[in-house]
């Protein structure tokens, strides 16, 4: 897929940018947008010239959730076996670090998309929420699991059971976002963070993300075993030799991503 209609993609240096672009529907995650988003993120992930991916929306909305108008008439089978949202799982599985730059609404699937990312930067205008309960459903792509891990059971339970929205400053205190910045600075900050990641050795960054992800998905003992194995394996890389030599020689490392 090269011609996208609901997202805009761009490469800046070693960073892939994906901007959700359905302004008429506050970037609601319809099946076309989900397919295009997954296609773009997976394509950047497969590209060795890309070291980090930024996902962002508009000033008004990161994404206002799944497209309710499209979802309204669907059946149990549509939402399970043939779910168009299955592609979003691919986004959560990529090796490349994902930076979410969130302004405005991040509701339902929009909040869940942000939580699939590794770093969530929020504009001071950002509002997070899982309002599915108001629609007669529950979150279905991570909103009960990732949210509870991110902000703790009790805050997550209040959001999921009542649909309460959480503003950016509270989301930062709760641990859902790493940093809140003025809305006008959001994209520049996201670009800086992504550039910083992308300037590091790609295989080392992959290993760091893999180990971090294990902390959310496995036991501590299994995670520690994986971390130790990955750590030792990095001593086979030229970039480990270079990184440590550069420190000793008091110069900047020149990573070659191998
Ligand atoms: N879907 C479709 N259209 C939406 C939308 C959405 N989620 N959100 C907004 N829009 C549309 C509005 O209908 C409106 O279109 P027109 O009526 O002008 O044609 C336009 O965007 C502007 O919205 P508003 O006029 O409502 O703007 P306001 O500023 O007044 O309000 C709002 C903004 C974000 C507070 C409000 O639009 C709102 O409450 N939106 C719905 C938010 C929401 O409930 N999101 C959760 C959706 S449920 C799964 C798959 C998916 C999911 C789960 C499981 N599996 C396969 C397991 C995900 C579920 C969800 O995300």
Short mmCIF file of C-alpha atoms and ligand atoms in Angstrom, two decimals:
data_model
loop_
_atom_site.label_atom_id
_atom_site.label_comp_id
_atom_site.label_asym_id
_atom_site.label_seq_id
_atom_site.Cartn_x
_atom_site.Cartn_y
_atom_site.Cartn_z
CA UNK A 1 0.00 0.00 0.00
CA UNK A 2 1.60 3.30 -1.00
CA UNK A 3 -1.26 5.76 -1.40
CA UNK A 4 -2.83 6.29 2.02
CA UNK A 5 -6.11 8.16 2.40
CA UNK A 6 -6.50 8.41 6.18
CA UNK A 7 -2.91 8.83 7.35
CA UNK A 8 0.10 10.82 6.20
CA UNK A 9 3.55 9.28 6.40
CA UNK A 10 6.93 10.93 6.20
CA UNK A 11 10.55 10.05 6.86
CA UNK A 12 12.70 12.63 8.65
CA UNK A 13 16.26 11.43 9.02
CA UNK A 14 16.05 8.03 10.70
CA UNK A 15 12.55 8.65 12.09
CA UNK A 16 9.31 7.48 10.48
CA UNK A 17 6.30 9.73 11.12
CA UNK A 18 2.70 8.56 10.91
CA UNK A 19 0.04 11.26 11.25
CA UNK A 20 -3.58 10.10 11.58
CA UNK A 21 -5.64 12.24 9.24
CA UNK A 22 -9.42 11.91 9.39
CA UNK A 23 -10.24 15.41 10.64
CA UNK A 24 -13.96 15.03 9.92
CA UNK A 25 -14.18 12.18 12.44
CA UNK A 26 -11.54 13.26 15.02
CA UNK A 27 -9.27 10.50 13.67
CA UNK A 28 -11.73 7.76 14.58
CA UNK A 29 -10.15 4.39 13.92
CA UNK A 30 -12.17 3.06 11.00
CA UNK A 31 -11.12 -0.12 9.20
CA UNK A 32 -9.29 1.80 6.45
CA UNK A 33 -7.34 3.89 8.96
CA UNK A 34 -6.46 0.83 11.04
CA UNK A 35 -5.24 -1.05 7.95
CA UNK A 36 -3.21 1.94 6.72
CA UNK A 37 -1.73 2.64 10.15
CA UNK A 38 -0.65 -0.98 10.59
CA UNK A 39 0.73 -1.11 7.05
CA UNK A 40 2.78 2.06 7.55
CA UNK A 41 4.13 1.13 10.97
CA UNK A 42 5.09 -2.39 9.86
CA UNK A 43 6.79 -0.98 6.73
CA UNK A 44 8.85 1.45 8.84
CA UNK A 45 9.66 -1.40 11.24
CA UNK A 46 11.02 -3.51 8.39
CA UNK A 47 13.22 -0.63 7.16
CA UNK A 48 16.71 -0.66 8.70
CA UNK A 49 17.05 3.03 7.89
CA UNK A 50 14.35 3.76 10.49
CA UNK A 51 15.29 3.77 14.18
CA UNK A 52 12.14 5.18 15.76
CA UNK A 53 8.52 5.84 14.75
CA UNK A 54 6.33 8.75 15.86
CA UNK A 55 2.55 8.31 15.80
CA UNK A 56 0.53 11.50 16.12
CA UNK A 57 -2.85 13.00 15.28
CA UNK A 58 -4.16 16.55 15.06
CA UNK A 59 -4.31 19.39 17.57
CA UNK A 60 -7.90 18.44 18.36
CA UNK A 61 -7.60 14.68 18.51
CA UNK A 62 -4.96 11.99 18.64
CA UNK A 63 -7.86 9.58 17.99
CA UNK A 64 -11.41 9.59 19.35
CA UNK A 65 -11.54 5.79 19.42
CA UNK A 66 -12.87 3.13 17.11
CA UNK A 67 -15.24 4.43 14.44
CA UNK A 68 -18.54 4.05 16.26
CA UNK A 69 -20.62 4.62 13.12
CA UNK A 70 -18.78 1.79 11.35
CA UNK A 71 -18.80 -0.49 14.40
CA UNK A 72 -22.45 -0.01 15.35
CA UNK A 73 -23.90 -2.67 13.06
CA UNK A 74 -21.24 -5.32 13.52
CA UNK A 75 -21.81 -8.84 14.85
CA UNK A 76 -19.93 -10.96 17.37
CA UNK A 77 -18.21 -12.72 14.46
CA UNK A 78 -17.24 -9.40 12.83
CA UNK A 79 -15.58 -8.24 16.04
CA UNK A 80 -13.76 -11.49 16.77
CA UNK A 81 -12.87 -13.75 13.83
CA UNK A 82 -12.86 -11.08 11.11
CA UNK A 83 -12.05 -8.05 13.23
CA UNK A 84 -10.47 -5.20 11.27
CA UNK A 85 -8.83 -4.20 14.54
CA UNK A 86 -6.65 -7.31 14.57
CA UNK A 87 -4.15 -5.31 12.50
CA UNK A 88 -3.58 -3.02 15.49
CA UNK A 89 -1.97 -5.99 17.24
CA UNK A 90 0.77 -5.75 14.61
CA UNK A 91 1.46 -2.18 15.74
CA UNK A 92 1.93 -3.37 19.30
CA UNK A 93 4.38 -6.06 18.18
CA UNK A 94 6.92 -4.04 16.16
CA UNK A 95 10.59 -4.03 17.24
CA UNK A 96 11.11 -0.32 16.60
CA UNK A 97 10.35 2.05 19.49
CA UNK A 98 7.07 3.92 19.04
CA UNK A 99 6.64 7.47 20.33
CA UNK A 100 3.05 8.66 20.69
CA UNK A 101 2.65 12.44 20.43
CA UNK A 102 -0.82 13.03 21.85
CA UNK A 103 -2.80 16.27 21.64
CA UNK A 104 -6.53 16.55 22.25
CA UNK A 105 -8.72 13.47 22.60
CA UNK A 106 -7.18 10.03 23.10
CA UNK A 107 -10.33 8.07 23.83
CA UNK A 108 -11.17 4.37 23.63
CA UNK A 109 -9.05 2.81 20.90
CA UNK A 110 -7.13 6.13 20.73
CA UNK A 111 -6.01 5.78 24.33
CA UNK A 112 -5.26 2.11 23.65
CA UNK A 113 -3.19 3.04 20.58
CA UNK A 114 -1.15 5.47 22.69
CA UNK A 115 -0.59 2.71 25.22
CA UNK A 116 0.77 0.41 22.48
CA UNK A 117 3.59 2.94 22.13
CA UNK A 118 6.77 2.89 24.22
CA UNK A 119 6.88 6.58 25.05
CA UNK A 120 3.79 8.76 25.35
CA UNK A 121 4.36 12.51 25.14
CA UNK A 122 1.28 14.61 25.79
CA UNK A 123 0.36 18.17 24.93
CA UNK A 124 -1.23 20.07 27.79
CA UNK A 125 -4.48 19.74 25.81
CA UNK A 126 -4.47 15.94 25.86
CA UNK A 127 -7.38 14.06 27.41
CA UNK A 128 -7.29 10.31 27.94
CA UNK A 129 -10.28 8.08 28.49
CA UNK A 130 -11.90 4.69 28.05
CA UNK A 131 -15.55 5.66 27.52
CA UNK A 132 -16.65 2.30 26.04
CA UNK A 133 -18.94 1.67 29.03
CA UNK A 134 -21.15 4.51 27.76
CA UNK A 135 -21.54 2.65 24.45
CA UNK A 136 -22.56 -0.62 26.07
CA UNK A 137 -19.19 -2.34 25.60
CA UNK A 138 -15.80 -2.54 27.32
CA UNK A 139 -12.30 -1.71 26.05
CA UNK A 140 -11.11 -4.46 23.71
CA UNK A 141 -7.56 -3.63 22.61
CA UNK A 142 -5.71 -3.17 25.87
CA UNK A 143 -7.74 -0.65 27.82
CA UNK A 144 -8.31 -2.89 30.81
CA UNK A 145 -4.86 -4.51 30.80
CA UNK A 146 -2.31 -1.88 29.74
CA UNK A 147 -4.15 0.94 31.54
CA UNK A 148 -4.26 -0.98 34.84
CA UNK A 149 -0.54 -1.75 34.54
CA UNK A 150 0.27 1.87 33.66
CA UNK A 151 -1.71 3.74 36.29
CA UNK A 152 -2.67 1.02 38.78
CA UNK A 153 -5.88 -0.93 39.24
CA UNK A 154 -7.90 1.65 41.13
CA UNK A 155 -7.42 4.62 38.83
CA UNK A 156 -7.93 2.35 35.80
CA UNK A 157 -11.06 0.86 37.32
CA UNK A 158 -12.58 4.29 37.83
CA UNK A 159 -11.87 5.24 34.21
CA UNK A 160 -13.13 1.98 32.71
CA UNK A 161 -16.19 1.58 34.96
CA UNK A 162 -17.35 5.20 34.84
CA UNK A 163 -15.86 6.50 31.58
CA UNK A 164 -14.14 9.33 33.46
CA UNK A 165 -11.64 11.25 31.32
CA UNK A 166 -8.17 12.01 32.60
CA UNK A 167 -6.47 15.30 31.64
CA UNK A 168 -2.81 15.46 30.65
CA UNK A 169 -1.41 16.70 33.97
CA UNK A 170 -3.13 13.92 35.90
CA UNK A 171 -2.06 11.37 33.28
CA UNK A 172 1.54 12.44 33.83
CA UNK A 173 1.24 12.11 37.61
CA UNK A 174 -0.43 8.72 37.19
CA UNK A 175 2.32 7.40 34.90
CA UNK A 176 0.33 7.12 31.68
CA UNK A 177 2.49 9.70 29.91
CA UNK A 178 6.19 10.35 30.32
CA UNK A 179 5.99 14.11 29.87
CA UNK A 180 3.49 16.95 29.28
CA UNK A 181 4.61 19.80 27.06
CA UNK A 182 2.92 22.95 25.72
CA UNK A 183 0.80 21.98 22.72
CA UNK A 184 2.87 24.17 20.41
CA UNK A 185 6.03 22.22 21.31
CA UNK A 186 4.62 18.70 21.08
CA UNK A 187 5.85 17.67 17.65
CA UNK A 188 9.30 19.21 18.14
CA UNK A 189 9.68 17.38 21.46
CA UNK A 190 8.50 14.11 19.92
CA UNK A 191 10.96 14.60 17.07
CA UNK A 192 13.81 15.19 19.52
CA UNK A 193 13.01 12.11 21.56
CA UNK A 194 12.66 9.97 18.43
CA UNK A 195 15.91 11.38 16.95
CA UNK A 196 17.73 10.55 20.17
CA UNK A 197 16.54 6.94 20.04
CA UNK A 198 17.24 6.63 16.33
CA UNK A 199 20.83 7.86 16.77
CA UNK A 200 21.60 4.82 18.92
CA UNK A 201 22.55 1.37 17.61
CA UNK A 202 19.45 -0.21 16.04
CA UNK A 203 20.00 -3.80 17.28
CA UNK A 204 20.75 -2.50 20.76
CA UNK A 205 17.57 -0.41 20.74
CA UNK A 206 15.60 -3.50 19.60
CA UNK A 207 17.08 -5.47 22.52
CA UNK A 208 16.23 -2.71 25.00
CA UNK A 209 12.63 -2.58 23.79
CA UNK A 210 12.31 -6.37 23.84
CA UNK A 211 13.54 -6.52 27.43
CA UNK A 212 11.30 -3.62 28.51
CA UNK A 213 8.29 -5.28 26.88
CA UNK A 214 9.02 -8.49 28.79
CA UNK A 215 8.53 -6.50 32.01
CA UNK A 216 4.89 -6.03 30.98
CA UNK A 217 4.24 -9.51 29.67
CA UNK A 218 6.14 -12.08 31.73
CA UNK A 219 7.15 -12.82 35.29
CA UNK A 220 10.05 -10.88 36.82
CA UNK A 221 12.17 -14.06 36.87
CA UNK A 222 11.59 -14.71 33.14
CA UNK A 223 12.18 -11.04 32.36
CA UNK A 224 15.45 -11.02 34.26
CA UNK A 225 16.60 -14.16 32.40
CA UNK A 226 15.76 -12.56 29.05
CA UNK A 227 17.51 -9.31 30.04
CA UNK A 228 20.68 -11.20 31.00
CA UNK A 229 20.68 -13.20 27.76
CA UNK A 230 20.10 -10.12 25.61
CA UNK A 231 22.75 -8.16 27.52
CA UNK A 232 25.40 -10.84 26.94
CA UNK A 233 24.44 -11.25 23.26
CA UNK A 234 25.13 -7.56 22.59
CA UNK A 235 28.85 -8.22 23.16
CA UNK A 236 28.81 -9.87 19.70
CA UNK A 237 28.06 -6.48 18.10
CA UNK A 238 30.50 -4.04 16.55
CA UNK A 239 28.41 -1.29 18.15
CA UNK A 240 29.20 -2.57 21.67
CA UNK A 241 32.92 -2.45 20.84
CA UNK A 242 32.49 1.02 19.36
CA UNK A 243 30.35 2.37 22.20
CA UNK A 244 32.80 1.35 24.88
CA UNK A 245 35.88 2.36 22.86
CA UNK A 246 34.34 5.79 22.30
CA UNK A 247 33.83 6.23 26.04
CA UNK A 248 37.41 5.28 26.80
CA UNK A 249 38.74 7.55 24.03
CA UNK A 250 36.46 10.43 25.13
CA UNK A 251 34.69 10.82 21.77
CA UNK A 252 31.19 10.34 20.39
CA UNK A 253 30.42 6.79 19.24
CA UNK A 254 29.80 6.14 15.55
CA UNK A 255 27.21 3.39 15.59
CA UNK A 256 26.88 1.33 12.43
CA UNK A 257 23.83 -0.67 13.52
CA UNK A 258 25.55 -4.04 13.59
N1 LIG B 1 -16.44 7.33 15.76
C1 LIG B 1 -17.03 7.94 14.72
N2 LIG B 1 -17.16 9.26 14.61
C2 LIG B 1 -16.70 10.02 15.61
C3 LIG B 1 -16.07 9.47 16.75
C4 LIG B 1 -15.94 8.05 16.80
N3 LIG B 1 -15.30 7.42 17.80
N4 LIG B 1 -15.72 10.48 17.56
C5 LIG B 1 -16.10 11.62 16.96
N5 LIG B 1 -16.68 11.35 15.78
C6 LIG B 1 -17.25 12.30 14.83
C7 LIG B 1 -18.56 12.86 15.33
O1 LIG B 1 -19.63 11.97 15.04
C8 LIG B 1 -18.64 14.14 14.55
O2 LIG B 1 -19.04 13.84 13.22
P1 LIG B 1 -20.32 14.62 12.54
O3 LIG B 1 -21.47 14.36 13.44
O4 LIG B 1 -19.89 16.06 12.53
O5 LIG B 1 -20.43 13.99 11.20
C9 LIG B 1 -17.20 14.60 14.48
O6 LIG B 1 -16.41 13.44 14.72
C10 LIG B 1 -16.85 15.64 15.56
O7 LIG B 1 -17.25 15.10 16.80
P2 LIG B 1 -18.19 15.88 17.83
O8 LIG B 1 -19.13 16.81 17.13
O9 LIG B 1 -18.79 14.87 18.74
O10 LIG B 1 -17.13 16.77 18.59
P3 LIG B 1 -17.15 17.27 20.10
O11 LIG B 1 -15.99 18.19 20.24
O12 LIG B 1 -18.50 17.78 20.49
O13 LIG B 1 -16.88 15.95 20.99
C11 LIG B 1 -15.72 13.90 21.55
C12 LIG B 1 -15.66 15.30 20.86
C13 LIG B 1 -14.43 13.16 21.25
C14 LIG B 1 -15.85 14.11 23.06
C15 LIG B 1 -16.97 13.14 21.03
O14 LIG B 1 -16.95 13.15 19.60
C16 LIG B 1 -17.02 11.70 21.49
O15 LIG B 1 -17.44 11.41 22.62
N6 LIG B 1 -16.63 10.77 20.60
C17 LIG B 1 -16.71 9.34 20.88
C18 LIG B 1 -15.61 8.91 21.81
C19 LIG B 1 -15.71 7.41 22.16
O16 LIG B 1 -16.76 6.98 22.71
N7 LIG B 1 -14.70 6.68 21.84
C20 LIG B 1 -14.65 5.22 22.13
C21 LIG B 1 -15.12 4.47 20.92
S1 LIG B 1 -15.25 2.71 21.27
C22 LIG B 1 -12.06 -4.05 19.53
C23 LIG B 1 -11.96 -3.11 18.57
C24 LIG B 1 -12.07 -1.78 18.87
C25 LIG B 1 -12.35 -1.35 20.10
C26 LIG B 1 -12.45 -2.30 21.08
C27 LIG B 1 -12.33 -3.64 20.78
N8 LIG B 1 -11.96 -5.44 19.23
C28 LIG B 1 -11.87 -5.89 17.89
C29 LIG B 1 -11.79 -6.40 20.26
C30 LIG B 1 -12.46 0.05 20.39
C31 LIG B 1 -13.59 0.65 20.86
C32 LIG B 1 -13.67 2.11 20.96
O17 LIG B 1 -12.75 2.84 20.81
#
